[in-house]
PDB file of C-alpha atoms in Angstrom:
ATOM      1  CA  UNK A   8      25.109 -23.111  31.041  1.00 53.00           C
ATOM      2  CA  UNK A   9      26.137 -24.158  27.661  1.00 54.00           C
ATOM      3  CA  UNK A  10      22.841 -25.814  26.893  1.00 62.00           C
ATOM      4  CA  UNK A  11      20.877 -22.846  28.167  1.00 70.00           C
ATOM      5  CA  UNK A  12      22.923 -20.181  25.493  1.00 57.00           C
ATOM      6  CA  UNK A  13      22.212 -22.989  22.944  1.00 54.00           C
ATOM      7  CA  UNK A  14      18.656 -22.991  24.108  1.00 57.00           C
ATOM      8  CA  UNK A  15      17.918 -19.636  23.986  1.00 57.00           C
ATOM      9  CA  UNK A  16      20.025 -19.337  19.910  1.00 56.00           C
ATOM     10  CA  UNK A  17      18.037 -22.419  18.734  1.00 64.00           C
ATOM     11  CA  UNK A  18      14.766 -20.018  20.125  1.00 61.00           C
ATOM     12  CA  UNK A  19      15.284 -16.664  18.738  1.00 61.00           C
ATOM     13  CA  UNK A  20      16.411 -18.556  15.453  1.00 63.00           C
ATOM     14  CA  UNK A  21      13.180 -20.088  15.070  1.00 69.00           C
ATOM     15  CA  UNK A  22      11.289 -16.895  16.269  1.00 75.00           C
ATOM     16  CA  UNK A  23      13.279 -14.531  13.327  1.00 79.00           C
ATOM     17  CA  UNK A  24      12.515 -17.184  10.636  1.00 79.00           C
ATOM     18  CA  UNK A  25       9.060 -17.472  11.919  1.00 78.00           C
ATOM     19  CA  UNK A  26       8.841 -13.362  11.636  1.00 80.00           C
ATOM     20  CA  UNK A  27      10.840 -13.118   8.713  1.00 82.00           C
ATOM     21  CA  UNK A  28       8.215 -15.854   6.573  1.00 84.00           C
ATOM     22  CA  UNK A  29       5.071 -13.713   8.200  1.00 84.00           C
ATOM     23  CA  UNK A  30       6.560 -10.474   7.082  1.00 87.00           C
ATOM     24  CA  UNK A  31       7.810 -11.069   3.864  1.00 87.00           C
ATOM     25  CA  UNK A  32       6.342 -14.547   2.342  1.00 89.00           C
ATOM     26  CA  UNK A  33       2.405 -14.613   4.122  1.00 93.00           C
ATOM     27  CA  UNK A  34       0.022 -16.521   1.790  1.00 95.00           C
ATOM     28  CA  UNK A  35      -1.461 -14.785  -0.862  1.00 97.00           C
ATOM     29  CA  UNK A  36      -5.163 -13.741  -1.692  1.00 97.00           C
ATOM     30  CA  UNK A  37      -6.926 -15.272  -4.301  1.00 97.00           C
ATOM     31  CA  UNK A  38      -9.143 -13.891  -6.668  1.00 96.00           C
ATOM     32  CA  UNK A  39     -11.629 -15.821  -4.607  1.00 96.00           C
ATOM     33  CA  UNK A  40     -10.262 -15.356  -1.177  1.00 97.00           C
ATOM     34  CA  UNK A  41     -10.521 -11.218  -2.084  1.00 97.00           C
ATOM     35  CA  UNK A  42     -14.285 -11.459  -3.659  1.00 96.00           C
ATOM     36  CA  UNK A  43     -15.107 -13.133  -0.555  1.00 95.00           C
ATOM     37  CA  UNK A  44     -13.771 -11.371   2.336  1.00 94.00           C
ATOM     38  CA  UNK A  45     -15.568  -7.717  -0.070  1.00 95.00           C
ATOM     39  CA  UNK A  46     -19.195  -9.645  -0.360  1.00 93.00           C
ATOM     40  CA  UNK A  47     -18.715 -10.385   3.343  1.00 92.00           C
ATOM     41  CA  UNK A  48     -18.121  -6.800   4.381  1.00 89.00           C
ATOM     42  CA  UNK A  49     -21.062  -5.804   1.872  1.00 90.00           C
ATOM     43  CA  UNK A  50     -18.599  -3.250   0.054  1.00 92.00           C
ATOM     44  CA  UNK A  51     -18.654  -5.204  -3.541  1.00 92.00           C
ATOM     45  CA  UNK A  52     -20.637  -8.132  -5.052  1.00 87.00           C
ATOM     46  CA  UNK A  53     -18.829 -10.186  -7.505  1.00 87.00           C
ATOM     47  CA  UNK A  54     -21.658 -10.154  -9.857  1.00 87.00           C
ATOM     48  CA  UNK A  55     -21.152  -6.331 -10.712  1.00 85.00           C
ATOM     49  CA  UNK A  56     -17.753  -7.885 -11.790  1.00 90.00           C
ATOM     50  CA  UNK A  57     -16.771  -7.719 -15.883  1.00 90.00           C
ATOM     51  CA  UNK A  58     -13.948  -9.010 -15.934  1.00 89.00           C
ATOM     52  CA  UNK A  59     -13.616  -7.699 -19.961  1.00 89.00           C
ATOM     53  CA  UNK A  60     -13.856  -3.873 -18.652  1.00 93.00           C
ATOM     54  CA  UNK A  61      -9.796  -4.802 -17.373  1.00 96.00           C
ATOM     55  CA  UNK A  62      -7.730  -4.381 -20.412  1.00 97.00           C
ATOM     56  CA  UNK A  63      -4.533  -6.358 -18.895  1.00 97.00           C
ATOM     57  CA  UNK A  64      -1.061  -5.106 -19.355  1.00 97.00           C
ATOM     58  CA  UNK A  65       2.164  -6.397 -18.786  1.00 98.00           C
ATOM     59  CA  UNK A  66       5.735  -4.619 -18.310  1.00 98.00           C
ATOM     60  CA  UNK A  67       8.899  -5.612 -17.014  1.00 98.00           C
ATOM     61  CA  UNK A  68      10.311  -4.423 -13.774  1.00 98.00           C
ATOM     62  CA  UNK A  69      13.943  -3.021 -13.466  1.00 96.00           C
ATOM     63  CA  UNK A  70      15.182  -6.925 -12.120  1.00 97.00           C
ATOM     64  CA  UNK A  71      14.099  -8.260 -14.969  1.00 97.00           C
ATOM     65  CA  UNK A  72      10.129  -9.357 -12.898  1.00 98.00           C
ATOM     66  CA  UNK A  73       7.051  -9.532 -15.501  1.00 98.00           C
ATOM     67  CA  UNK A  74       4.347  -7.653 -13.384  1.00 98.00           C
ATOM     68  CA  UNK A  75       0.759  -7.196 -14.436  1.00 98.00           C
ATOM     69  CA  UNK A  76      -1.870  -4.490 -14.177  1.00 98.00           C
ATOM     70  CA  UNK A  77      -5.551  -3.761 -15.142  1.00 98.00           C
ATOM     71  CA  UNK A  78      -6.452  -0.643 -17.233  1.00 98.00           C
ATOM     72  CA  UNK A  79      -9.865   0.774 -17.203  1.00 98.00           C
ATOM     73  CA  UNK A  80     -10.196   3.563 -19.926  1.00 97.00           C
ATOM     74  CA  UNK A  81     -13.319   5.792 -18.451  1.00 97.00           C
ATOM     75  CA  UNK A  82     -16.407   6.167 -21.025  1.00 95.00           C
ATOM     76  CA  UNK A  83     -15.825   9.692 -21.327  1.00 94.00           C
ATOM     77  CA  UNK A  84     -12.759  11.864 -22.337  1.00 93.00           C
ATOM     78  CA  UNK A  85     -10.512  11.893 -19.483  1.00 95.00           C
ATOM     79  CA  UNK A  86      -7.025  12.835 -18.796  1.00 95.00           C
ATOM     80  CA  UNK A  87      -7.210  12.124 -15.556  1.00 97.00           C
ATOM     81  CA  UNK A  88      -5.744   8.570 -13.964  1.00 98.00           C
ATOM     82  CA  UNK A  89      -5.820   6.863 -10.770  1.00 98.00           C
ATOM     83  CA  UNK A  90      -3.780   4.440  -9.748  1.00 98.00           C
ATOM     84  CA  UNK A  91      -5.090   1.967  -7.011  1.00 98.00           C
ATOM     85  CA  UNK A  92      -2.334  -0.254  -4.911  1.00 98.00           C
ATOM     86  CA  UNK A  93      -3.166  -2.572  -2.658  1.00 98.00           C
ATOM     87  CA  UNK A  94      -1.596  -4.053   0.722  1.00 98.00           C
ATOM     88  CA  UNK A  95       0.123  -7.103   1.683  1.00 97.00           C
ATOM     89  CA  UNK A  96      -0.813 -10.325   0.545  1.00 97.00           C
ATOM     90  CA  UNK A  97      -3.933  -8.496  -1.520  1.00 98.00           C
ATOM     91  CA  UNK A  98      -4.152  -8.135  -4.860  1.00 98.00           C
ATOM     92  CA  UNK A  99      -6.179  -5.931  -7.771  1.00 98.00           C
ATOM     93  CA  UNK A 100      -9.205  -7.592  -7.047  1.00 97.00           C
ATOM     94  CA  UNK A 101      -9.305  -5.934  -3.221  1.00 97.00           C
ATOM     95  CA  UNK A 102      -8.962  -2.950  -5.339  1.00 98.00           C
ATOM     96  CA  UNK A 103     -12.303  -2.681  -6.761  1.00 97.00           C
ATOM     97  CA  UNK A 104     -14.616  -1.552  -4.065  1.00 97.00           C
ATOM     98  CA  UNK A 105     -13.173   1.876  -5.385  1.00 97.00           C
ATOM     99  CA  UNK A 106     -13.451   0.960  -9.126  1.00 97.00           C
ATOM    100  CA  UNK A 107     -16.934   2.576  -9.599  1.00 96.00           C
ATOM    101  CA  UNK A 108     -16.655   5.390  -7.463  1.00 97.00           C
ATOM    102  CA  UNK A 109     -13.406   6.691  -9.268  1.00 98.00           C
ATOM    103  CA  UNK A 110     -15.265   6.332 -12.703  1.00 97.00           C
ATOM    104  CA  UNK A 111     -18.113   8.229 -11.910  1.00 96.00           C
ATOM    105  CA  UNK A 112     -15.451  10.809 -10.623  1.00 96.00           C
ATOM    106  CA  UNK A 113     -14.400  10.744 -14.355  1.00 97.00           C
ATOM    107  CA  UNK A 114     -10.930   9.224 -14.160  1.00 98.00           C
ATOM    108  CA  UNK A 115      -9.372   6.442 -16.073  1.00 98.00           C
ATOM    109  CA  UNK A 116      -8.313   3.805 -13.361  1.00 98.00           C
ATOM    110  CA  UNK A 117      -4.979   1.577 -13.347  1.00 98.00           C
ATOM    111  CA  UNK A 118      -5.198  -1.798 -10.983  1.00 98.00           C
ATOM    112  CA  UNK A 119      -2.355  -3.203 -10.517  1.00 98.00           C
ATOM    113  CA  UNK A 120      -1.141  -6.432  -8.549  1.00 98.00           C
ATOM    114  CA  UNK A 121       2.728  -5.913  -6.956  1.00 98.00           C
ATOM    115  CA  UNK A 122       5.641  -7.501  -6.586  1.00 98.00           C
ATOM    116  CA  UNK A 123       4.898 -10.757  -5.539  1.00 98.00           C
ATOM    117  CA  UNK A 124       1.284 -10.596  -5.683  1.00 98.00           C
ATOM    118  CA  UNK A 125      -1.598 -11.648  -7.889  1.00 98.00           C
ATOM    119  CA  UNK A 126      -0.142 -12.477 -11.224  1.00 98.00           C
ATOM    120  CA  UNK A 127       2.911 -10.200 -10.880  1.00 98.00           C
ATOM    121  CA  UNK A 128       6.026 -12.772 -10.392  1.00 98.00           C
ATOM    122  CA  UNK A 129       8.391 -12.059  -7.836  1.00 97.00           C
ATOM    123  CA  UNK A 130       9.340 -13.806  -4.524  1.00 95.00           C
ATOM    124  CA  UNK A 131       9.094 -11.133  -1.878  1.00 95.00           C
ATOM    125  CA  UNK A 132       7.613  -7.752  -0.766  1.00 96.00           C
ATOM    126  CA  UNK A 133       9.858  -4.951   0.399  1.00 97.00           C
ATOM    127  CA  UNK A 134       7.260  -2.696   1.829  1.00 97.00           C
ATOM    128  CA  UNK A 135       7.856   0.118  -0.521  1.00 98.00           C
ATOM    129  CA  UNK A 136      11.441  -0.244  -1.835  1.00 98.00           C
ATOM    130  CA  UNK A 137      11.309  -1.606  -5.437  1.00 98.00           C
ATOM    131  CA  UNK A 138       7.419  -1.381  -5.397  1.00 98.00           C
ATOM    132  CA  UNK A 139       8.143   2.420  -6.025  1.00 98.00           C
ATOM    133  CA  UNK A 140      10.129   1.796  -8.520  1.00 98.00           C
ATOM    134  CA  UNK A 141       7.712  -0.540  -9.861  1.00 98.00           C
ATOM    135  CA  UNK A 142       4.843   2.697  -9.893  1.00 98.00           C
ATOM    136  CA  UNK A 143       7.212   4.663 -11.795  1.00 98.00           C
ATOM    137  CA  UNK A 144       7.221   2.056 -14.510  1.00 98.00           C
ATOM    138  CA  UNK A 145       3.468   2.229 -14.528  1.00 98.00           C
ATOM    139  CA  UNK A 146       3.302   5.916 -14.478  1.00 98.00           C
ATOM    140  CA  UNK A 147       5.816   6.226 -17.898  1.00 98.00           C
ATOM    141  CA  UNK A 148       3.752   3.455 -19.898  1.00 97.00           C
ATOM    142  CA  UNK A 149       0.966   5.774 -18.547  1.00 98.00           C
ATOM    143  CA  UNK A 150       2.510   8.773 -20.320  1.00 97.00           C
ATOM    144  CA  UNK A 151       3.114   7.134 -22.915  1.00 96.00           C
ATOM    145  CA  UNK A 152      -0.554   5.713 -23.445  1.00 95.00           C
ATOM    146  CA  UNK A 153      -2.166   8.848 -22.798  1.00 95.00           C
ATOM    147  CA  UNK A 154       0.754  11.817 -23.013  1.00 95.00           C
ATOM    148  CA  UNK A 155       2.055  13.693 -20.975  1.00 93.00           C
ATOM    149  CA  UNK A 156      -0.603  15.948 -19.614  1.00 93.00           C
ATOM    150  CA  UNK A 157      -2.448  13.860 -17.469  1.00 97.00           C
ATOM    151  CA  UNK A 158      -3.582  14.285 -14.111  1.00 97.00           C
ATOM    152  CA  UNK A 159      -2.389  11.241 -11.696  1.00 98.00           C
ATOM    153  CA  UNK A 160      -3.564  10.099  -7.994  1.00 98.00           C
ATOM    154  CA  UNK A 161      -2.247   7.403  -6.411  1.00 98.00           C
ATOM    155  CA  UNK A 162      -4.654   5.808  -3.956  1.00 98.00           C
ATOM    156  CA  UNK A 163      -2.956   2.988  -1.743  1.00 98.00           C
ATOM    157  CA  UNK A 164      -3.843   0.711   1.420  1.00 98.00           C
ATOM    158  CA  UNK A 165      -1.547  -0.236   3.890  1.00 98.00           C
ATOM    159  CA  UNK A 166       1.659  -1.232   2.362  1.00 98.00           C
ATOM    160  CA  UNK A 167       0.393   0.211  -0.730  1.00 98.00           C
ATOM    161  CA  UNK A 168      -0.148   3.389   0.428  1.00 98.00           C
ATOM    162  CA  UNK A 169       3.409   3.763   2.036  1.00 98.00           C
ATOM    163  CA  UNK A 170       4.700   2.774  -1.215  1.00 98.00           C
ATOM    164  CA  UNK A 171       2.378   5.366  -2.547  1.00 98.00           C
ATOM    165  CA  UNK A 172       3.873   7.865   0.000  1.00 98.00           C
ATOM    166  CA  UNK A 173       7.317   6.741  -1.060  1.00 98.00           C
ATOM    167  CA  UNK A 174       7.019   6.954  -4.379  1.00 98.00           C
ATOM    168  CA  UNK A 175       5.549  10.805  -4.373  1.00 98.00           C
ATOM    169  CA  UNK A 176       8.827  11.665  -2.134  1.00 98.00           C
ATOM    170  CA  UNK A 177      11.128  10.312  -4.308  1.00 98.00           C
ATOM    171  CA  UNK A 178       9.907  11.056  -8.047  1.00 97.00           C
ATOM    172  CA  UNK A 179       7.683  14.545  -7.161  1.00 96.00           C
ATOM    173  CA  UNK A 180       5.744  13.628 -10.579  1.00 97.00           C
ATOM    174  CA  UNK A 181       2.287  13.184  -9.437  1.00 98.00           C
ATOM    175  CA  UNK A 182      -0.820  15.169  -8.157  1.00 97.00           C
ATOM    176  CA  UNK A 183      -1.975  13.945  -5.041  1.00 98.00           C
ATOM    177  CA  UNK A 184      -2.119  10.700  -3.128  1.00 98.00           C
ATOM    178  CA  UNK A 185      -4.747   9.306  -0.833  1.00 98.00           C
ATOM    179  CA  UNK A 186      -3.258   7.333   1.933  1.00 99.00           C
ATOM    180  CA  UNK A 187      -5.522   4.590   3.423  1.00 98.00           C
ATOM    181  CA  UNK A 188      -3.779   3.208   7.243  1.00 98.00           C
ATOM    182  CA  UNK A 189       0.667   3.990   5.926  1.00 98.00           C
ATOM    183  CA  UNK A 190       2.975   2.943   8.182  1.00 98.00           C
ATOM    184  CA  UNK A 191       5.348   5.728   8.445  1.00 98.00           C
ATOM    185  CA  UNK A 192       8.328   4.049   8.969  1.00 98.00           C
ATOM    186  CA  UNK A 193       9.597  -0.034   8.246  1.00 97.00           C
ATOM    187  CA  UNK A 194      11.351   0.173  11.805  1.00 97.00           C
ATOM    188  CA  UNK A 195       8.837   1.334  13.528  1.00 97.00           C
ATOM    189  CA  UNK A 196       6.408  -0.553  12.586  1.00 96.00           C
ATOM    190  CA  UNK A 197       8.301  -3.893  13.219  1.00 94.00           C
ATOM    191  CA  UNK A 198       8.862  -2.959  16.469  1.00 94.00           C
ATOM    192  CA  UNK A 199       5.512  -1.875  17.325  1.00 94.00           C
ATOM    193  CA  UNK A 200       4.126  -5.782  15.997  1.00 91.00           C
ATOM    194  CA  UNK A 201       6.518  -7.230  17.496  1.00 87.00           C
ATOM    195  CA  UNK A 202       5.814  -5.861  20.911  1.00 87.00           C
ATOM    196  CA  UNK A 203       2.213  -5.439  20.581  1.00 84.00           C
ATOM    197  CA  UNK A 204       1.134  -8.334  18.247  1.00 74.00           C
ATOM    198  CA  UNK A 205       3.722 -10.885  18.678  1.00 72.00           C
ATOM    199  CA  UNK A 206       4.386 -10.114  22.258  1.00 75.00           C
ATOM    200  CA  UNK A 207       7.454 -10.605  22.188  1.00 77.00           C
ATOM    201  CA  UNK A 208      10.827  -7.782  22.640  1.00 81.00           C
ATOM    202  CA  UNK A 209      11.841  -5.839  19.990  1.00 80.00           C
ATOM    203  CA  UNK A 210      15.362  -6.189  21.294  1.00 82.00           C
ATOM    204  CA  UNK A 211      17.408  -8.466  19.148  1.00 85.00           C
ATOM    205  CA  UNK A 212      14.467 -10.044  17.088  1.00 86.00           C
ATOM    206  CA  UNK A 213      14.329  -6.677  14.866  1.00 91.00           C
ATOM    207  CA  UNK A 214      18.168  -7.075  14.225  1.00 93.00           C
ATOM    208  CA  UNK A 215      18.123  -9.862  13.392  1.00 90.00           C
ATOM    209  CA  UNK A 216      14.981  -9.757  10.731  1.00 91.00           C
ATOM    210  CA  UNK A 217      16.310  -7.233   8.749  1.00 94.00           C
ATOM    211  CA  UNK A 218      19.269  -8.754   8.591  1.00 93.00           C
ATOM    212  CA  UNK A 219      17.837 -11.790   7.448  1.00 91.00           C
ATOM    213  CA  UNK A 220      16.055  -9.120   4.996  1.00 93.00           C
ATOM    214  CA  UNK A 221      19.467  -7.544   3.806  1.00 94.00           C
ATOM    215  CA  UNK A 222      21.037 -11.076   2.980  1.00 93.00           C
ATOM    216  CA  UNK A 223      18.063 -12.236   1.125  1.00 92.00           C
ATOM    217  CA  UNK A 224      15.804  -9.914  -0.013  1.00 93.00           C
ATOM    218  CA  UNK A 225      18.155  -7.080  -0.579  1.00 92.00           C
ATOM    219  CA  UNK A 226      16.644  -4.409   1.012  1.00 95.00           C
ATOM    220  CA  UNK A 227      17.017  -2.927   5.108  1.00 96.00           C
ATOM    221  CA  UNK A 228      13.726  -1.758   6.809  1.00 96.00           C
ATOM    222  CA  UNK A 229      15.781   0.959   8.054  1.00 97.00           C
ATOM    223  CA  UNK A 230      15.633   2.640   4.739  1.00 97.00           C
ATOM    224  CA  UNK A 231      11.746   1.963   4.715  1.00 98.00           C
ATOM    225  CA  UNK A 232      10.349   5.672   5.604  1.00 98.00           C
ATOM    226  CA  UNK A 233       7.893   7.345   4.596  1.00 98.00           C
ATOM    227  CA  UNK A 234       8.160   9.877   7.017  1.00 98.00           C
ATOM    228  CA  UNK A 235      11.276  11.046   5.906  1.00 98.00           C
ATOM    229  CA  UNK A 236       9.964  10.915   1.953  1.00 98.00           C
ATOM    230  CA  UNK A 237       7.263  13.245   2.066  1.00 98.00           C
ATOM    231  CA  UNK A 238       8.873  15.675   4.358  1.00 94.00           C
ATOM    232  CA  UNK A 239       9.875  18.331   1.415  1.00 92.00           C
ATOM    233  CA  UNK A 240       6.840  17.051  -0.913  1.00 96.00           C
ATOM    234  CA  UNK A 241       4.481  19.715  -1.797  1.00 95.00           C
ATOM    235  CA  UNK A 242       1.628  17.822  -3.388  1.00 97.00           C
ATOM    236  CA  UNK A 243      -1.529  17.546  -1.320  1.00 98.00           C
ATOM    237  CA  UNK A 244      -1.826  14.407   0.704  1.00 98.00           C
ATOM    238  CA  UNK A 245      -5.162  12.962   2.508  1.00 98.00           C
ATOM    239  CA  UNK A 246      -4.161  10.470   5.023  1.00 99.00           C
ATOM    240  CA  UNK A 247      -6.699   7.855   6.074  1.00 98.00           C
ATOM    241  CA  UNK A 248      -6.868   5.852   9.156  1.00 98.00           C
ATOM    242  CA  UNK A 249      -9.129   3.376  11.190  1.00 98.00           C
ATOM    243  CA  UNK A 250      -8.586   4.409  15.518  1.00 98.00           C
ATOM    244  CA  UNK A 251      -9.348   0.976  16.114  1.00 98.00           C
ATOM    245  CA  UNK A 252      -6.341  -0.120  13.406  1.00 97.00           C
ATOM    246  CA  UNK A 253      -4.386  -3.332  15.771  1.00 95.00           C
ATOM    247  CA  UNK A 254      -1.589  -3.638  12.905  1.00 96.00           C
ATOM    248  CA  UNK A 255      -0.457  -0.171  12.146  1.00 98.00           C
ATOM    249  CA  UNK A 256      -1.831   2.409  14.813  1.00 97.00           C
ATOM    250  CA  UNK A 257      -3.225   5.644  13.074  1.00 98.00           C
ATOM    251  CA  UNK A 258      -0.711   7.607  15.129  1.00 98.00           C
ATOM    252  CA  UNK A 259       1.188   7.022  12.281  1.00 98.00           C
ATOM    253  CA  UNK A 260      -0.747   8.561   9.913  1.00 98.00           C
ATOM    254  CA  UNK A 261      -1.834  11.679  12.757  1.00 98.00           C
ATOM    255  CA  UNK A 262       2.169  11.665  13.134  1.00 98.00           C
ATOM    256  CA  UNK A 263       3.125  12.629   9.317  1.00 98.00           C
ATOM    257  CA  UNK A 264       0.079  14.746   8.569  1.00 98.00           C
ATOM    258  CA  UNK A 265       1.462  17.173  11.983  1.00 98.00           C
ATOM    259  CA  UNK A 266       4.634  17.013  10.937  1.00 97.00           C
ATOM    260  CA  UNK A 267       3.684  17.965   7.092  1.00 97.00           C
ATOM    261  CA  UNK A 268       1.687  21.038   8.617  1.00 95.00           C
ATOM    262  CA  UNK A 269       0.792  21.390   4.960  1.00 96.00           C
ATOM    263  CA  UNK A 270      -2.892  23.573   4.061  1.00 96.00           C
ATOM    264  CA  UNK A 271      -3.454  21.385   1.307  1.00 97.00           C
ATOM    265  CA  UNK A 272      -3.502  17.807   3.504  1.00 98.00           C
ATOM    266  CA  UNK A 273      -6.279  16.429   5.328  1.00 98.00           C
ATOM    267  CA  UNK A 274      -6.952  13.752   7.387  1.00 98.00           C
ATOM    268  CA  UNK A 275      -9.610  11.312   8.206  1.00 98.00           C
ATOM    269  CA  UNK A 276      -9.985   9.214  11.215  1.00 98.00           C
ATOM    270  CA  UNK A 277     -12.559   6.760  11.067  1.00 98.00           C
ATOM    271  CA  UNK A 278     -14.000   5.582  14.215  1.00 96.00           C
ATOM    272  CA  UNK A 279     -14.366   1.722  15.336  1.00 94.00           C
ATOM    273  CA  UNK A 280     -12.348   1.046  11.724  1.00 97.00           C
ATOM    274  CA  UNK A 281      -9.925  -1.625  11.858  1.00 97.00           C
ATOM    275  CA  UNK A 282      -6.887  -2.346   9.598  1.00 97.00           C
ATOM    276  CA  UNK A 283      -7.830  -1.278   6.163  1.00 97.00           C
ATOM    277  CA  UNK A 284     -11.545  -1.629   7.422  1.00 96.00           C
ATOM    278  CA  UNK A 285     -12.752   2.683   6.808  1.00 98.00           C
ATOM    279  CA  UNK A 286     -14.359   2.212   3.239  1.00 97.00           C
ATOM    280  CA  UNK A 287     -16.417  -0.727   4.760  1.00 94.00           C
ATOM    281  CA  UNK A 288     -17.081   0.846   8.061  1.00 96.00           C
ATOM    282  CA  UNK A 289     -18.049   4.354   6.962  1.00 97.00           C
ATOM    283  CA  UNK A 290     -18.129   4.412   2.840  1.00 97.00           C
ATOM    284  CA  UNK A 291     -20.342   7.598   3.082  1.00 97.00           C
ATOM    285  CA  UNK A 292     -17.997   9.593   5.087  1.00 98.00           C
ATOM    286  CA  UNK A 293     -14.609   8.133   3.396  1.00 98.00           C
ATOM    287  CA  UNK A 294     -16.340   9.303  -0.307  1.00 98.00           C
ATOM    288  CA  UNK A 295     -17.378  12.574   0.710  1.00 98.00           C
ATOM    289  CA  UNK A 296     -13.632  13.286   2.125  1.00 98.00           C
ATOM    290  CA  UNK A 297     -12.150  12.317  -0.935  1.00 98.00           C
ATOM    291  CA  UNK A 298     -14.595  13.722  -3.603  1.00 97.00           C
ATOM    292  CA  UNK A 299     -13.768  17.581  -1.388  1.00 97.00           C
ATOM    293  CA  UNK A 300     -10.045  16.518  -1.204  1.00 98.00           C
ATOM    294  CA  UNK A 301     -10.034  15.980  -5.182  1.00 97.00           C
ATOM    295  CA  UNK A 302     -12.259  18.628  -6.042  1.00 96.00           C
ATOM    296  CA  UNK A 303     -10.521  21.130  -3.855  1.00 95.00           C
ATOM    297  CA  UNK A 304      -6.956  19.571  -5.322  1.00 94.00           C
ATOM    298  CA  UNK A 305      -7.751  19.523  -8.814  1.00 88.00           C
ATOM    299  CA  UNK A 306      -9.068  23.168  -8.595  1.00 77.00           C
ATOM    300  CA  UNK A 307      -5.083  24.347  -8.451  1.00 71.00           C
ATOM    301  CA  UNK A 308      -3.609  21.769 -10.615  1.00 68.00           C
TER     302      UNK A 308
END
């Protein structure tokens, strides 16, 4: 009896470290690993890359991280800026299969690579918490740069685009956002990859991640919601979402935009996408929807 309970703790200790490292500390892209996997789904070819278009920029987060972004200034006039924010384990580079269609769009374009990602220092990712912080940082050296009249979108992926979510809720000082497959909640999501993905029960191993989160990370996926952030924003938000997404079902997505039930939102579901997967699988339909979403936005702005 005493081996079996010893058994089963020695078991659900290695499956929360096990979770824990795939949640928080997965391997990286490269610059090369992310130029690959675009030429592969035919959505960008590295040799339309220069690099010396990316005036680089460094600030300091508020724990004292350096982090690192990528400003494009557009060839004509513009006050308007985008900000693109990748997902977990990407970095800018996965960001620029939507570098040329913003610019003929005429807005200036910020890259940047989060917490923990690309060149920006930092151990861990906490899906949203002090990566929102980390926008607002990039949003006042934005101000500063180019005043205080500017027009900003925030277009995000994945993790990026719950932070984007996040960040709108709690600051209210941007235009729009473009959400490409959010999770709209950390709990939630967990759970559903755990018992879908993993295979395994929700039931303790969620408990005992984010615990393992609060002690070393310093941040609970309970407070991860997105959900609950945009509830009172009024800004208009597109939501994105592949039906054939495996790692965050579009549900989630359908789920705020119905409970939003605002005019100015739309959403698009794309068909046979996977997991960050709609730009590649329909590019014509996903730049249509967001050149009408913009236009119409911009129109009462």
């Amino acid at each position: 009896m005493v081996i079996t309970f010893w058994v089963i703790v020695s078991i659900l200790y290695f499956i929360t470290n096990y979770a824990f490292k795939n949640i928080i500390l997965s391997p990286r892209k490269t610059k090369e690993d992310a130029f690959n996997l675009l030429s592969e789904k035919n959505i960008y070819n590295k040799e339309n890359f220069d690099e010396s278009i990316l005036e680089e920029i460094k600030i300091k987060s508020s724990d004292n991280l350096e982090l690192n972004g990528y400003y494009v200034k557009n060839s004509c006039d513009s006050n308007k800026v985008m900000i693109l924010i990748h997902g977990y384990t990407a970095n800018h580079y996965m960001s620029l299969q939507f570098l040329d269609f913003y610019l003929n769009k005429g807005f200036n374009i910020l890259l940047i690579d989060s917490r923990s990602h690309g060149k920006s220092l930092g151990k861990y990712a906490t899906y949203g918490i002090k990566e929102r912080d980390d926008i607002k940082l990039w949003i006042d050296f934005l101000r500063v740069k180019l005043g205080n009249h500017i027009i900003i979108g925030l277009h995000g992926q994945s993790m990026g685009a719950s932070t984007a979510l996040m960040y709108g809720g709690k600051y209210k000082d941007i235009d729009f956002i473009i959400a490409d497959c959010p999770y709209s909640s950390g709990r939630d999501i967990l759970k559903y990859q755990f018992k879908n993905i993993v295979k395994v029960p929700p039931y303790p191993l969620y408990q005992m991640v984010n615990t393992l989160f609060n002690i070393r990370c310093k941040f609970s996926m309970n407070k991860v919601s997105p959900l609950d952030d945009i509830s009172n924003l009024k800004i208009p938000i597109l939501f994105i979402h592949g039906k054939n997404d495996k790692i965050i079902p579009y549900s989630m997505s359908k789920k705020m935009y119905d409970i939003r039930n605002n005019p100015d939102d739309k959403i698009l579901l794309v068909k046979d996408a996977d997991h960050v997967d709609s730009y590649m699988c329909d590019k014509v339909t996903y730049e249509k929807t967001i050149d009408d979403f913009i236009n119409a936005t911009i129109k009462y702005i």
